[in-house]
Short mmCIF file of C-alpha atoms in Angstrom, two decimals:
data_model
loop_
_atom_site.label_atom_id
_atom_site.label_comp_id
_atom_site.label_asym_id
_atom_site.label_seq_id
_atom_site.Cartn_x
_atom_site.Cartn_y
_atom_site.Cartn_z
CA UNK G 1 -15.43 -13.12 47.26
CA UNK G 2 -11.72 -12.94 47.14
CA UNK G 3 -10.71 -9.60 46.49
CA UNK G 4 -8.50 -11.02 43.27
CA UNK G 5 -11.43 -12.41 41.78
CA UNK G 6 -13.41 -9.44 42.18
CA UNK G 7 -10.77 -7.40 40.02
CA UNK G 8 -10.62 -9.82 37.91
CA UNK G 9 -13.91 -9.73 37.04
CA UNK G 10 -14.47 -5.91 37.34
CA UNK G 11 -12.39 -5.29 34.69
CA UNK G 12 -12.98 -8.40 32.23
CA UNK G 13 -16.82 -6.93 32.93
CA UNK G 14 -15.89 -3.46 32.37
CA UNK G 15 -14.08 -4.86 29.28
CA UNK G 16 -17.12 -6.52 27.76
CA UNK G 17 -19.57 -4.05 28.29
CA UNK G 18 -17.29 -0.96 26.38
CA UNK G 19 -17.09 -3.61 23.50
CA UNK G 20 -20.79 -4.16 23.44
CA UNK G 21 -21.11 -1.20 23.53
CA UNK G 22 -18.35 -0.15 20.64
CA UNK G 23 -19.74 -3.51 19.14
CA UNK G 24 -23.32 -1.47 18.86
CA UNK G 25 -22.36 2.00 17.99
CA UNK G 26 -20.20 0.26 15.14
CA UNK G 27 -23.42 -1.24 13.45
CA UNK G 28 -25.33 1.11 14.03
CA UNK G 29 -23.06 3.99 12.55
CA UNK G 30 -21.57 2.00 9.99
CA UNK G 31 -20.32 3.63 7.25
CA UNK G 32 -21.12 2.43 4.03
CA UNK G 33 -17.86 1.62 2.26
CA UNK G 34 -17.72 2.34 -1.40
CA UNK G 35 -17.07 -1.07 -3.02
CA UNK G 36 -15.12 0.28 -5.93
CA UNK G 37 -12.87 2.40 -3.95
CA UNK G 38 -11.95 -1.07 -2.43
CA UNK G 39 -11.51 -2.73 -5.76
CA UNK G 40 -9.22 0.10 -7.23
CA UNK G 41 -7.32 0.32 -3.48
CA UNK G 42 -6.74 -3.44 -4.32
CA UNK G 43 -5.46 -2.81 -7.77
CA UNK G 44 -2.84 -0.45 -6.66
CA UNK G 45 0.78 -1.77 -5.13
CA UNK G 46 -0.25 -0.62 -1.93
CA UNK G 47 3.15 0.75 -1.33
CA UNK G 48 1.88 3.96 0.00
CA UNK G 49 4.49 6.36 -1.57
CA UNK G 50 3.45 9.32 -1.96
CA UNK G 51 4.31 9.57 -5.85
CA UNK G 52 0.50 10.07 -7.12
CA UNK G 53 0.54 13.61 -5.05
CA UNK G 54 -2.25 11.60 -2.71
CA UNK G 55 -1.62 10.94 0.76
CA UNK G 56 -0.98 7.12 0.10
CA UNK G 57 -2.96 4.25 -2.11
CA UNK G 58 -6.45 4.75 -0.23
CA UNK G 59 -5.90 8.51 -0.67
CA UNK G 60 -5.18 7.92 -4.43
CA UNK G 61 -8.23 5.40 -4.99
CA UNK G 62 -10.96 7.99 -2.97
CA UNK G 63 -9.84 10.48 -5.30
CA UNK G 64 -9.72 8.26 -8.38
CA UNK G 65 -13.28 7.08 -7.63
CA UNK G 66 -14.75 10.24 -6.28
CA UNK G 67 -12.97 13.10 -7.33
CA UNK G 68 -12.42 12.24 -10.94
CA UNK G 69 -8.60 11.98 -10.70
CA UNK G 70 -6.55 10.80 -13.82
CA UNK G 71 -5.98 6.74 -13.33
CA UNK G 72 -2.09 6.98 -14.70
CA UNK G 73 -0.37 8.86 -11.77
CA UNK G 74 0.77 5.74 -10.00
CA UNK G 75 4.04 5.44 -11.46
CA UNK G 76 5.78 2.48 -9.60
CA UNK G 77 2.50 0.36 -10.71
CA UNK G 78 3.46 1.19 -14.41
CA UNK G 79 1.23 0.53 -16.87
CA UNK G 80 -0.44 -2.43 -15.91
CA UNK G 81 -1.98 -0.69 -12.91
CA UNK G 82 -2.96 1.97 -14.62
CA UNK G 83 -4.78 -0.76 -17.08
CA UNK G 84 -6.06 -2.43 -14.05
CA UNK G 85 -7.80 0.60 -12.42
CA UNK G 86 -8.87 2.51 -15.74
CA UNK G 87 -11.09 -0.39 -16.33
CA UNK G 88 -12.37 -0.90 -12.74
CA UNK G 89 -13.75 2.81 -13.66
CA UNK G 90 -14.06 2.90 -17.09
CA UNK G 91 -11.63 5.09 -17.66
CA UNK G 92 -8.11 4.70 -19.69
CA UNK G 93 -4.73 6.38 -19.34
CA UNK G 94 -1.16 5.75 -19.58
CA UNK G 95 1.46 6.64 -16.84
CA UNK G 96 3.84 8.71 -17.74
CA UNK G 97 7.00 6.77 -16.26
CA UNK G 98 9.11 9.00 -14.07
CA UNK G 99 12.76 8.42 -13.67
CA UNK G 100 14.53 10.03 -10.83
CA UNK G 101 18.04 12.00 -11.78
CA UNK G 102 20.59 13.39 -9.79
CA UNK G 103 21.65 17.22 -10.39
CA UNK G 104 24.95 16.53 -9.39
CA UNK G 105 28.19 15.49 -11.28
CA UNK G 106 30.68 16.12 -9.16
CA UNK G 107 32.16 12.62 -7.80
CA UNK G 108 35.35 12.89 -5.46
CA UNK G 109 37.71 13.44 -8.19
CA UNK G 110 36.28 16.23 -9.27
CA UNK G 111 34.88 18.12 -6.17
CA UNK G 112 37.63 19.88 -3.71
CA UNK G 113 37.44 18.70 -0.07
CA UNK G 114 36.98 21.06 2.70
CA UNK G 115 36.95 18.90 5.53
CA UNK G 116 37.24 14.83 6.42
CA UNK G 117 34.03 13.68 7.59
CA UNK G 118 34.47 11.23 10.62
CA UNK G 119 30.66 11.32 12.07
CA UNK G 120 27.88 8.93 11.38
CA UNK G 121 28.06 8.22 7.47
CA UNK G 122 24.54 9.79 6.52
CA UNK G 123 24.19 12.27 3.88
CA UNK G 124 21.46 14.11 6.70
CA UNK G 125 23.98 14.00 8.93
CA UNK G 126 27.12 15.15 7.56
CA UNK G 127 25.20 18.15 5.74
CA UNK G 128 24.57 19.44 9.46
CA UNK G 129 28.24 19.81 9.89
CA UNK G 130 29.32 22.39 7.81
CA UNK G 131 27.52 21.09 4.94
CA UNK G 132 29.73 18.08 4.76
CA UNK G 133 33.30 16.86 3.20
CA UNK G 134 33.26 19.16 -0.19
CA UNK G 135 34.29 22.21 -0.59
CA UNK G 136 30.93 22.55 -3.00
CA UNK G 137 28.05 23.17 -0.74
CA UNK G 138 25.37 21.76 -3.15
CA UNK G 139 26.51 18.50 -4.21
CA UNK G 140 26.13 15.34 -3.58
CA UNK G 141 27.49 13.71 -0.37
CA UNK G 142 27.71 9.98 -1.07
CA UNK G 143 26.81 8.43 1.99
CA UNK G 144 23.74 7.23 -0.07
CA UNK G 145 20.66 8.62 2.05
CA UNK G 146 19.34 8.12 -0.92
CA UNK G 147 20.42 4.39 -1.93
CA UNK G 148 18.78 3.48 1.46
CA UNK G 149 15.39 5.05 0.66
CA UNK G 150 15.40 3.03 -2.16
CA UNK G 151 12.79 0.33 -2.37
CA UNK G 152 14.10 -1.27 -6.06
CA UNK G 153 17.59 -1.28 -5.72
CA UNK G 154 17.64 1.64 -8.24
CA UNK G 155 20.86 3.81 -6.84
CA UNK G 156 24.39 3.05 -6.45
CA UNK G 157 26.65 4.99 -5.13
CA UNK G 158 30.20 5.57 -7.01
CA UNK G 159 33.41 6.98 -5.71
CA UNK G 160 31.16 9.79 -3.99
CA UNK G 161 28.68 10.32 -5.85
CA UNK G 162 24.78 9.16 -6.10
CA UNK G 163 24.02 7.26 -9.74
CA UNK G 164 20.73 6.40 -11.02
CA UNK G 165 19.58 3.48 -13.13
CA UNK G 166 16.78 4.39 -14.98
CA UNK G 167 15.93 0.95 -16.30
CA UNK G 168 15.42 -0.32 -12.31
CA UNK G 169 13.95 3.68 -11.21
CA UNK G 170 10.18 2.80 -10.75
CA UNK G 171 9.51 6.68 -10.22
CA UNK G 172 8.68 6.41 -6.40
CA UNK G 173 10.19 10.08 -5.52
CA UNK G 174 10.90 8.41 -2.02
CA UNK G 175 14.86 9.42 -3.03
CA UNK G 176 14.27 13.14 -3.62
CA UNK G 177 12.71 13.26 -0.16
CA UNK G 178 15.72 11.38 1.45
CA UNK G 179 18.26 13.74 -0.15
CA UNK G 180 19.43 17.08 2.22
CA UNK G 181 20.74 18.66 -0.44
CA UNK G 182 17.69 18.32 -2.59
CA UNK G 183 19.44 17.11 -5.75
CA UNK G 184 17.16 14.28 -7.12
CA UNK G 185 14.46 15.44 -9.26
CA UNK G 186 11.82 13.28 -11.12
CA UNK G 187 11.56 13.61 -14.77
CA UNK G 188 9.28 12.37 -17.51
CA UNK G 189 9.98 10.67 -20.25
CA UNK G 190 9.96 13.86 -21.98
CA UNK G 191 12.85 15.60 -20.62
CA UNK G 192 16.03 15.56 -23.03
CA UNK G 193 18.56 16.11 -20.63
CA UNK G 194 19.57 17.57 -17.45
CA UNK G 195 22.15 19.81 -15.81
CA UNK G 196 24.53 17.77 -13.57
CA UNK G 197 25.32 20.59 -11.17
CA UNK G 198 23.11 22.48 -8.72
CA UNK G 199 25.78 24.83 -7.61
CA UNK G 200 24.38 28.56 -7.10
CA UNK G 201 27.56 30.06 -6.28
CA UNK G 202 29.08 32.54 -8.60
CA UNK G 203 31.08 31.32 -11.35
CA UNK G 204 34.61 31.80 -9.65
CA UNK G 205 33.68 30.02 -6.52
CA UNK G 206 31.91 27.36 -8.36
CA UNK G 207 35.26 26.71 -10.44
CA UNK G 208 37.37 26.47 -7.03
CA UNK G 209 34.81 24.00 -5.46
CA UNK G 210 34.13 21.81 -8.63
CA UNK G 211 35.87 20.72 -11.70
CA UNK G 212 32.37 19.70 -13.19
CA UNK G 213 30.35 22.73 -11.87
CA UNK G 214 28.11 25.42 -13.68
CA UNK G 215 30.00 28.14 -13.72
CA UNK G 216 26.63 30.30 -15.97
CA UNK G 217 28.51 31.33 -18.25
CA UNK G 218 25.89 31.56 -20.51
CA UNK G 219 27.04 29.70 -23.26
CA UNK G 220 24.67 27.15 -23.50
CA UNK G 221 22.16 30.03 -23.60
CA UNK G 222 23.68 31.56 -26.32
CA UNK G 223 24.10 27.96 -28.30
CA UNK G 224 20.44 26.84 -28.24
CA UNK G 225 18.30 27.75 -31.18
CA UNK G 226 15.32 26.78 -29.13
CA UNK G 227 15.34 28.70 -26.29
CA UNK G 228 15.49 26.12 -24.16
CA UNK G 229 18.34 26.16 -21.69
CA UNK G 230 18.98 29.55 -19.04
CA UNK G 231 21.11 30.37 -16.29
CA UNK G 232 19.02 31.08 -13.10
CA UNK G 233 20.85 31.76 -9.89
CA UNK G 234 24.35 31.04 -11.35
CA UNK G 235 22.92 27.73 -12.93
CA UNK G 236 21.52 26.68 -15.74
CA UNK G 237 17.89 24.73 -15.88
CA UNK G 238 16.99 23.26 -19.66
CA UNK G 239 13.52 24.14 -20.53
CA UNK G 240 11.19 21.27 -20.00
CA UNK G 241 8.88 22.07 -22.81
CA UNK G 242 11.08 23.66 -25.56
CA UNK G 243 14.11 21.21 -24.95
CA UNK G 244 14.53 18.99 -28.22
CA UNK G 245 17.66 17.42 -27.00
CA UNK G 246 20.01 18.39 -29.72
CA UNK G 247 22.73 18.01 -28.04
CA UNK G 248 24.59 21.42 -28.72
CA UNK G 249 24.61 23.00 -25.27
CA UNK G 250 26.56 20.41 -23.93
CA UNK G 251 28.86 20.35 -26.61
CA UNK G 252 29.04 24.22 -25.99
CA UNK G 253 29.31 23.70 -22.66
CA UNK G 254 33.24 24.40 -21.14
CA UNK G 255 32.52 22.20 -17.66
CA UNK G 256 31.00 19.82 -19.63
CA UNK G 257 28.03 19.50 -17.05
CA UNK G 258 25.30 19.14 -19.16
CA UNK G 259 23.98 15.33 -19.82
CA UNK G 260 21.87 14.98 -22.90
CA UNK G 261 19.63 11.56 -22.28
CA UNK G 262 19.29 9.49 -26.14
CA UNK K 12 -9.66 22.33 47.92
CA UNK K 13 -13.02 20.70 47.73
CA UNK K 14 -14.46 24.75 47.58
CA UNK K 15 -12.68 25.80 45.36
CA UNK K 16 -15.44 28.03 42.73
CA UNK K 17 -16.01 26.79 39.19
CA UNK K 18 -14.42 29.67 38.18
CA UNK K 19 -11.54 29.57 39.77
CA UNK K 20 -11.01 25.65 38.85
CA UNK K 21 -11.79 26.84 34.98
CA UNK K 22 -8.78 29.26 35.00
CA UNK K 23 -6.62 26.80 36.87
CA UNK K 24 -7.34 24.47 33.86
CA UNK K 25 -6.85 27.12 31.55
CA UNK K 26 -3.92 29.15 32.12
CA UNK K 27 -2.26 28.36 35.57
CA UNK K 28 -2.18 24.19 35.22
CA UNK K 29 -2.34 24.30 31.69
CA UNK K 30 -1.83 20.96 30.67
CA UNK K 31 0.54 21.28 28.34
CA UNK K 32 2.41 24.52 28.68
CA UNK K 33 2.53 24.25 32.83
CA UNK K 34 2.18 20.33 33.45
CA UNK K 35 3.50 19.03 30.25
CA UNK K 36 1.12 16.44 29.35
CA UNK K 37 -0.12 15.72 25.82
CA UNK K 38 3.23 16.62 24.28
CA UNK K 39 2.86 14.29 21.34
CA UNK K 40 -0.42 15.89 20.06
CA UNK K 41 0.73 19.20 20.80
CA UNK K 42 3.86 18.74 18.50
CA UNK K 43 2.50 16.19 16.38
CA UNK K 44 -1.00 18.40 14.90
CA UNK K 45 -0.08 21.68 15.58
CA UNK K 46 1.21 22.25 12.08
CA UNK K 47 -2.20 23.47 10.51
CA UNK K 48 -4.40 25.84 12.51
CA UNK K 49 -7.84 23.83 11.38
CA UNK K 50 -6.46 20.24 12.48
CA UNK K 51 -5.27 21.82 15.75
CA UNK K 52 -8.69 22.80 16.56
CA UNK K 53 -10.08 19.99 15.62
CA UNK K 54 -7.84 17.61 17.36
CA UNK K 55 -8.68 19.91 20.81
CA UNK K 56 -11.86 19.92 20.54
CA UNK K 57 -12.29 16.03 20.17
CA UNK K 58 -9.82 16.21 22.63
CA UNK K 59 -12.38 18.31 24.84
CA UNK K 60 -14.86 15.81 24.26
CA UNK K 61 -13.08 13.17 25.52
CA UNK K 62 -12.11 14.61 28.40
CA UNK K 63 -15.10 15.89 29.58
CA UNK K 64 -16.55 12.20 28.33
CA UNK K 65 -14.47 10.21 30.65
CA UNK K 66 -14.23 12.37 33.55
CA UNK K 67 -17.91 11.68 33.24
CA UNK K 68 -17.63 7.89 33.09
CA UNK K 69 -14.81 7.29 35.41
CA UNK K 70 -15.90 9.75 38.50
CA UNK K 71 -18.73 7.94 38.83
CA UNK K 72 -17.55 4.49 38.06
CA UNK K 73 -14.59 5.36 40.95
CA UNK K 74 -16.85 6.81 43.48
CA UNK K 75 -19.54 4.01 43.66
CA UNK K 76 -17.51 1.16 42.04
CA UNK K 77 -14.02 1.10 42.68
CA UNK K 78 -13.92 2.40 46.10
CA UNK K 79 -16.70 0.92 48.02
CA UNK K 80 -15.05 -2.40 46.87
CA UNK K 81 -11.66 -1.53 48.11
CA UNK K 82 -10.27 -1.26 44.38
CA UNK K 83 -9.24 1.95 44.10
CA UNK K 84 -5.70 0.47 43.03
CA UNK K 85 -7.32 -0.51 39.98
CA UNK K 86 -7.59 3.10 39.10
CA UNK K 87 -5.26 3.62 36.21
CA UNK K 88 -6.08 0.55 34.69
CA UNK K 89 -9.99 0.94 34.60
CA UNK K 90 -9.61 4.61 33.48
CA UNK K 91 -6.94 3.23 30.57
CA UNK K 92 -10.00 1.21 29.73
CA UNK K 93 -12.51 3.50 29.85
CA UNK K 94 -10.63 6.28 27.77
CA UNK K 95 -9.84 4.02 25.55
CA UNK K 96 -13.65 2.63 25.09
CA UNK K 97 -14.38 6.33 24.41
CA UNK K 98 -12.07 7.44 21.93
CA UNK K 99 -12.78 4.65 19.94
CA UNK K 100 -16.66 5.77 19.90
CA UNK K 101 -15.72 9.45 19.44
CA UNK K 102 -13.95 7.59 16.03
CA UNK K 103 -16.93 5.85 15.20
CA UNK K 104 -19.38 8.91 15.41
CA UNK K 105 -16.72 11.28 13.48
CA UNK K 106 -16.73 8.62 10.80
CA UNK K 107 -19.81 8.50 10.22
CA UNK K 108 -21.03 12.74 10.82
CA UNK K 109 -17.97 14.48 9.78
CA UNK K 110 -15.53 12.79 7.80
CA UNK K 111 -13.73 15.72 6.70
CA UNK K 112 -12.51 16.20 10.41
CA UNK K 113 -11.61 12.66 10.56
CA UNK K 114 -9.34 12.53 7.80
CA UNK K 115 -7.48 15.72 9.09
CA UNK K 116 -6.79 13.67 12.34
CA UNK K 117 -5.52 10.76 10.85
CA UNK K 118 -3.14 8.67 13.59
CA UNK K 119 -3.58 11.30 15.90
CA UNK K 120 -7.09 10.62 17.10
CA UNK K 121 -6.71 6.96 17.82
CA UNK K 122 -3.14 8.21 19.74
CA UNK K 123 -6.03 10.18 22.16
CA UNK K 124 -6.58 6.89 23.52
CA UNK K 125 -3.14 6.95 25.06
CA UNK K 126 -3.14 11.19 25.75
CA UNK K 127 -1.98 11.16 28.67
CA UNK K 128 -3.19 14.76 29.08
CA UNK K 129 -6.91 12.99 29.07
CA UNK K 130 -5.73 10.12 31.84
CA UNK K 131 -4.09 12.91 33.87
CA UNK K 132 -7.19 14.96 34.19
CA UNK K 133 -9.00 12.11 34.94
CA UNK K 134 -7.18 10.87 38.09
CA UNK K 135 -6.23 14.70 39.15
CA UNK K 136 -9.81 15.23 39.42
CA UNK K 137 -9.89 12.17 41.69
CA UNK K 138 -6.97 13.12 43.58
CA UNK K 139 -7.85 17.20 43.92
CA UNK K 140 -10.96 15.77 45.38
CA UNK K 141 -13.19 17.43 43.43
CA UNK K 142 -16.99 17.07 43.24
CA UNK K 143 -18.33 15.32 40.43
CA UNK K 144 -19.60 19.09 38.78
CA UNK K 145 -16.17 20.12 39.50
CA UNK K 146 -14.75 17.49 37.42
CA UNK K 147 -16.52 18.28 34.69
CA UNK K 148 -15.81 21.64 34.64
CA UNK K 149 -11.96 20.82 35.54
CA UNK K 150 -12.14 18.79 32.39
CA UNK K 151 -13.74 21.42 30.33
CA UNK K 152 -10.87 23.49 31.49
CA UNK K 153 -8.12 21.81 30.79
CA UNK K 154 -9.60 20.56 27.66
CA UNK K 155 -9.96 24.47 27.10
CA UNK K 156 -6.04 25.05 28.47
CA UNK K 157 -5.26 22.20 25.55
CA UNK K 158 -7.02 24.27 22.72
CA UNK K 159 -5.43 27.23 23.70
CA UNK K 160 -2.31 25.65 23.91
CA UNK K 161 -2.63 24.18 20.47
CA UNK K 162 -3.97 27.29 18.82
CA UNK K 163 -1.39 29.37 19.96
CA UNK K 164 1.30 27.29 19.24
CA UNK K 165 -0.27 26.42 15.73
CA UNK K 166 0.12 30.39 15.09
CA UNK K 167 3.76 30.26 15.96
CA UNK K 168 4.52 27.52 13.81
CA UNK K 169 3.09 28.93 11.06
CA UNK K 170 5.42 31.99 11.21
CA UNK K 171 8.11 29.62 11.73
CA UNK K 172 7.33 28.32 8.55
CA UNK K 173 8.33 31.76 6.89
CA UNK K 174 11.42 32.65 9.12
CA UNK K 175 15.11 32.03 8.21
CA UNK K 176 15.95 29.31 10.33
CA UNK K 177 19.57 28.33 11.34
CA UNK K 178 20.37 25.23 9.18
CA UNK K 179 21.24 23.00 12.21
CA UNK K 180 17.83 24.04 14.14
CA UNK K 181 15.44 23.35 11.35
CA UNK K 182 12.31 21.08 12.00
CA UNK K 183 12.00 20.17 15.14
CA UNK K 184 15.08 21.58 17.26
CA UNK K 185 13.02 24.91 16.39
CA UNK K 186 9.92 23.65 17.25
CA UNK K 187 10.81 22.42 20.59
CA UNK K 188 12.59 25.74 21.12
CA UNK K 189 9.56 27.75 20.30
CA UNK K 190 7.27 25.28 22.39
CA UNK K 191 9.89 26.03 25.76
CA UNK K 192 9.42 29.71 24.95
CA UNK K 193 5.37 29.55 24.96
CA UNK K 194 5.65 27.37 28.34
CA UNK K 195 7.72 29.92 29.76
CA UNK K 196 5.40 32.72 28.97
CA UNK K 197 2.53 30.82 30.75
CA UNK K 198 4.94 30.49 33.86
CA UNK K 199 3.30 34.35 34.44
CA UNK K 200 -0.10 32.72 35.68
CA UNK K 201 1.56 30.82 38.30
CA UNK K 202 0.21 31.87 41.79
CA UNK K 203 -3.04 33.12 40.06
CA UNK K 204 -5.87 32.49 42.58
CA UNK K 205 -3.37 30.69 45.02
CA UNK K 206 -3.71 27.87 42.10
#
């Protein structure tokens, strides 16, 4: 026998024989599928994002089917899929639509520059080089790391600065992870408003860096009757759960950073 | 080299030609699950198995196939096969008998089938001219030498975790730091046993 053929059919025989054999071991140790973690797997986009808290769509559907999770956490599937798998398990809920906003006012006319930015125009990027163009070490870059990540079209980016439309914003969270300087947080529909800056400097440094920055002052905190807005780090955060948007901090507010959603 | 005691060839596997501090094989693995200490264990010790699973196939299957028909060329590509053929059982039985450890591995197990840390030991055994026992405990070693590696490494990651990193070498510039660091340390064995 030629020594070609003999090769040849050495290895297609090898070949055969490990797939019998897989072929066997795979009946024999099948594993019997749940059929409704299928059918709510199916229901779900399938776009594998992360924003349930599971490790993707078949993570979200084993836990929805065997460890009793709540059926509304897929928030770019919206209602509907929530509808779809609540009655694939009997169970109802409604997802509570996130929007993604950016912590960050400070768009080029506001923010001083420290530096101009030749390298590659990624927000990851220029934030390794000494934290990029502004003198403002927390804001936003405006390369649009962010605008890339995004699946729906959601974020534009505007003289410098990262802006969010929450009507196209299917709450993915794929933009928080994209941004190096962490800015983009998710938010329920039951947050009032938010604090455009992230800036934890002190209040002197914040003022050189940033027209728009938090300076925590503390007068927002003094305004609210609620309780509802503090300055942590230099910053202020509004209160999640005692917020009732009034409106009075911002008004209060000298930098004019706080945003008060309608 | 064909003497050479099974204890001797255990430590070799182990500590002097560990296969990934000393011979730097199975890199992807090595950086890829050694975040967590419980999926690095479990990823060496399927990695073990598969090891000491194909050295057990292919010695054989080179010995009394492949050479007495003059195809010992065929080597790399038979033992590709083979390996291959073996993780994907190893996948199978996890499946099915502990699913917990399967889900931990995610991507990585399937990615065994291209380890090349599992192909090396497989043709070093072959070309150290080992006996088939030796083999198996050569692959029992280095499959050993892989755990260690892991577990060690997964232990320095985790402090890396809490240590104040330079911005610019955060993820994996650090990592790959730390991992040259560990190698170095295991440079110490070399000359062990005239390894």
């Amino acid at each position: 026998m030629s020594p070609i053929l003999l090769a040849v059919l050495l290895l297609a025989g090898l070949g055969l024989f490990a797939g019998l054999i897989l072929a066997i071991a795979s009946v024999l140790m099948a594993v019997p599928v749940d059929e409704r973690v299928e059918a709510v797997r199916e229901a779900l986009p399938g776009a594998n994002c992360g924003a349930c808290g599971y490790s993707g769509c078949a993570g979200y559907a084993n836990a929805m089917v065997n460890e009793d999770a709540p059926v509304g956490l897929c928030s770019p599937g919206g209602n509907e899929v929530a509808e779809a798998t609540g009655k694939l398990l009997g169970k109802s809920g409604n997802v509570v639509r996130q929007t993604a906003v950016v912590r960050c006012g400070g768009c080029e006319e506001f923010t001083a520059r420290k530096l101009d930015y030749h390298g590659i125009p990624s927000c990851r990027a220029a934030t390794q080089f000494f934290g990029g163009n502004w003198l403002c070490n927390y804001g936003c870059l405006g390369y649009g790391d962010c605008a890339v990540a995004c699946e729906y079209g959601a974020i534009t980016i505007k003289d410098g600065l990262a802006h969010i439309d929450s009507t196209l914003c299917r709450g993915c969270t794929k933009c928080t992870a994209a941004c190096p300087k962490k800015l983009i947080v998710m938010n329920d529909g039951n947050v009032r408003g938010v604090v455009r800056c992230s800036n934890r400097d002190k209040g002197a440094q914040t003022r050189k860096a940033c027209k728009v920055g938090c300076i925590g002052c503390g007068k927002c905190q003094r305004t609210c009757e609620h309780d509802a807005i503090h300055v942590v780090n230099n910053v202020a955060v509004i209160d999640e759960e005692k917020c009732i948007g009034c409106g009075k901090c911002a008004e209060a507010c000298p930098v004019k950073c706080i945003d008060i959603f309608n | 080299m064909n003497n050479t005691s099974v204890f001797a060839i255990l430590i070799g596997g182990l500590l002097v030609n560990n296969f990934v501090l000393s011979q730097f094989l199975g890199i992807c693995p090595f950086l890829g699950v050694s975040k967590k200490l419980n999926s690095a264990v479990g990823m060496s010790l399927a990695v073990i198995c598969v090891m000491v699973m194909s050295t057990a196939v292919t010695y054989p299957l080179y010995m009394h196939v492949l050479v007495p028909n003059d195809l010992a060329y065929l080597q790399t590509i038979v033992f590709i096969l083979i390996i291959a053929a073996l993780v994907q059982l190893v996948e199978i039985i996890l499946r099915r008998f502990i699913p917990p450890l399967y889900n931990a591995l995610g991507i990585y197990l399937p990615l065994i089938t291209t380890n090349c840390a599992v192909l090396g030991v497989t043709i070093l055994n072959i070309d150290s001219g080992y006996t088939f026992g030796q083999s198996l405990v050569n692959a029992v070693g280095a499959g050993l030498g892989f755990l260690l590696a892991m577990v060690m490494f997964a232990g320095v990651r985790e402090r890396l975790e809490s240590a104040e990193i330079p911005e610019s070498l955060k993820g994996l510039p650090i990592t790959l730091v730390a991992a040259s660091i560990v190698s170095v340390s295991f440079l110490g064995f070399q000359g062990l046993f005239g390894l």
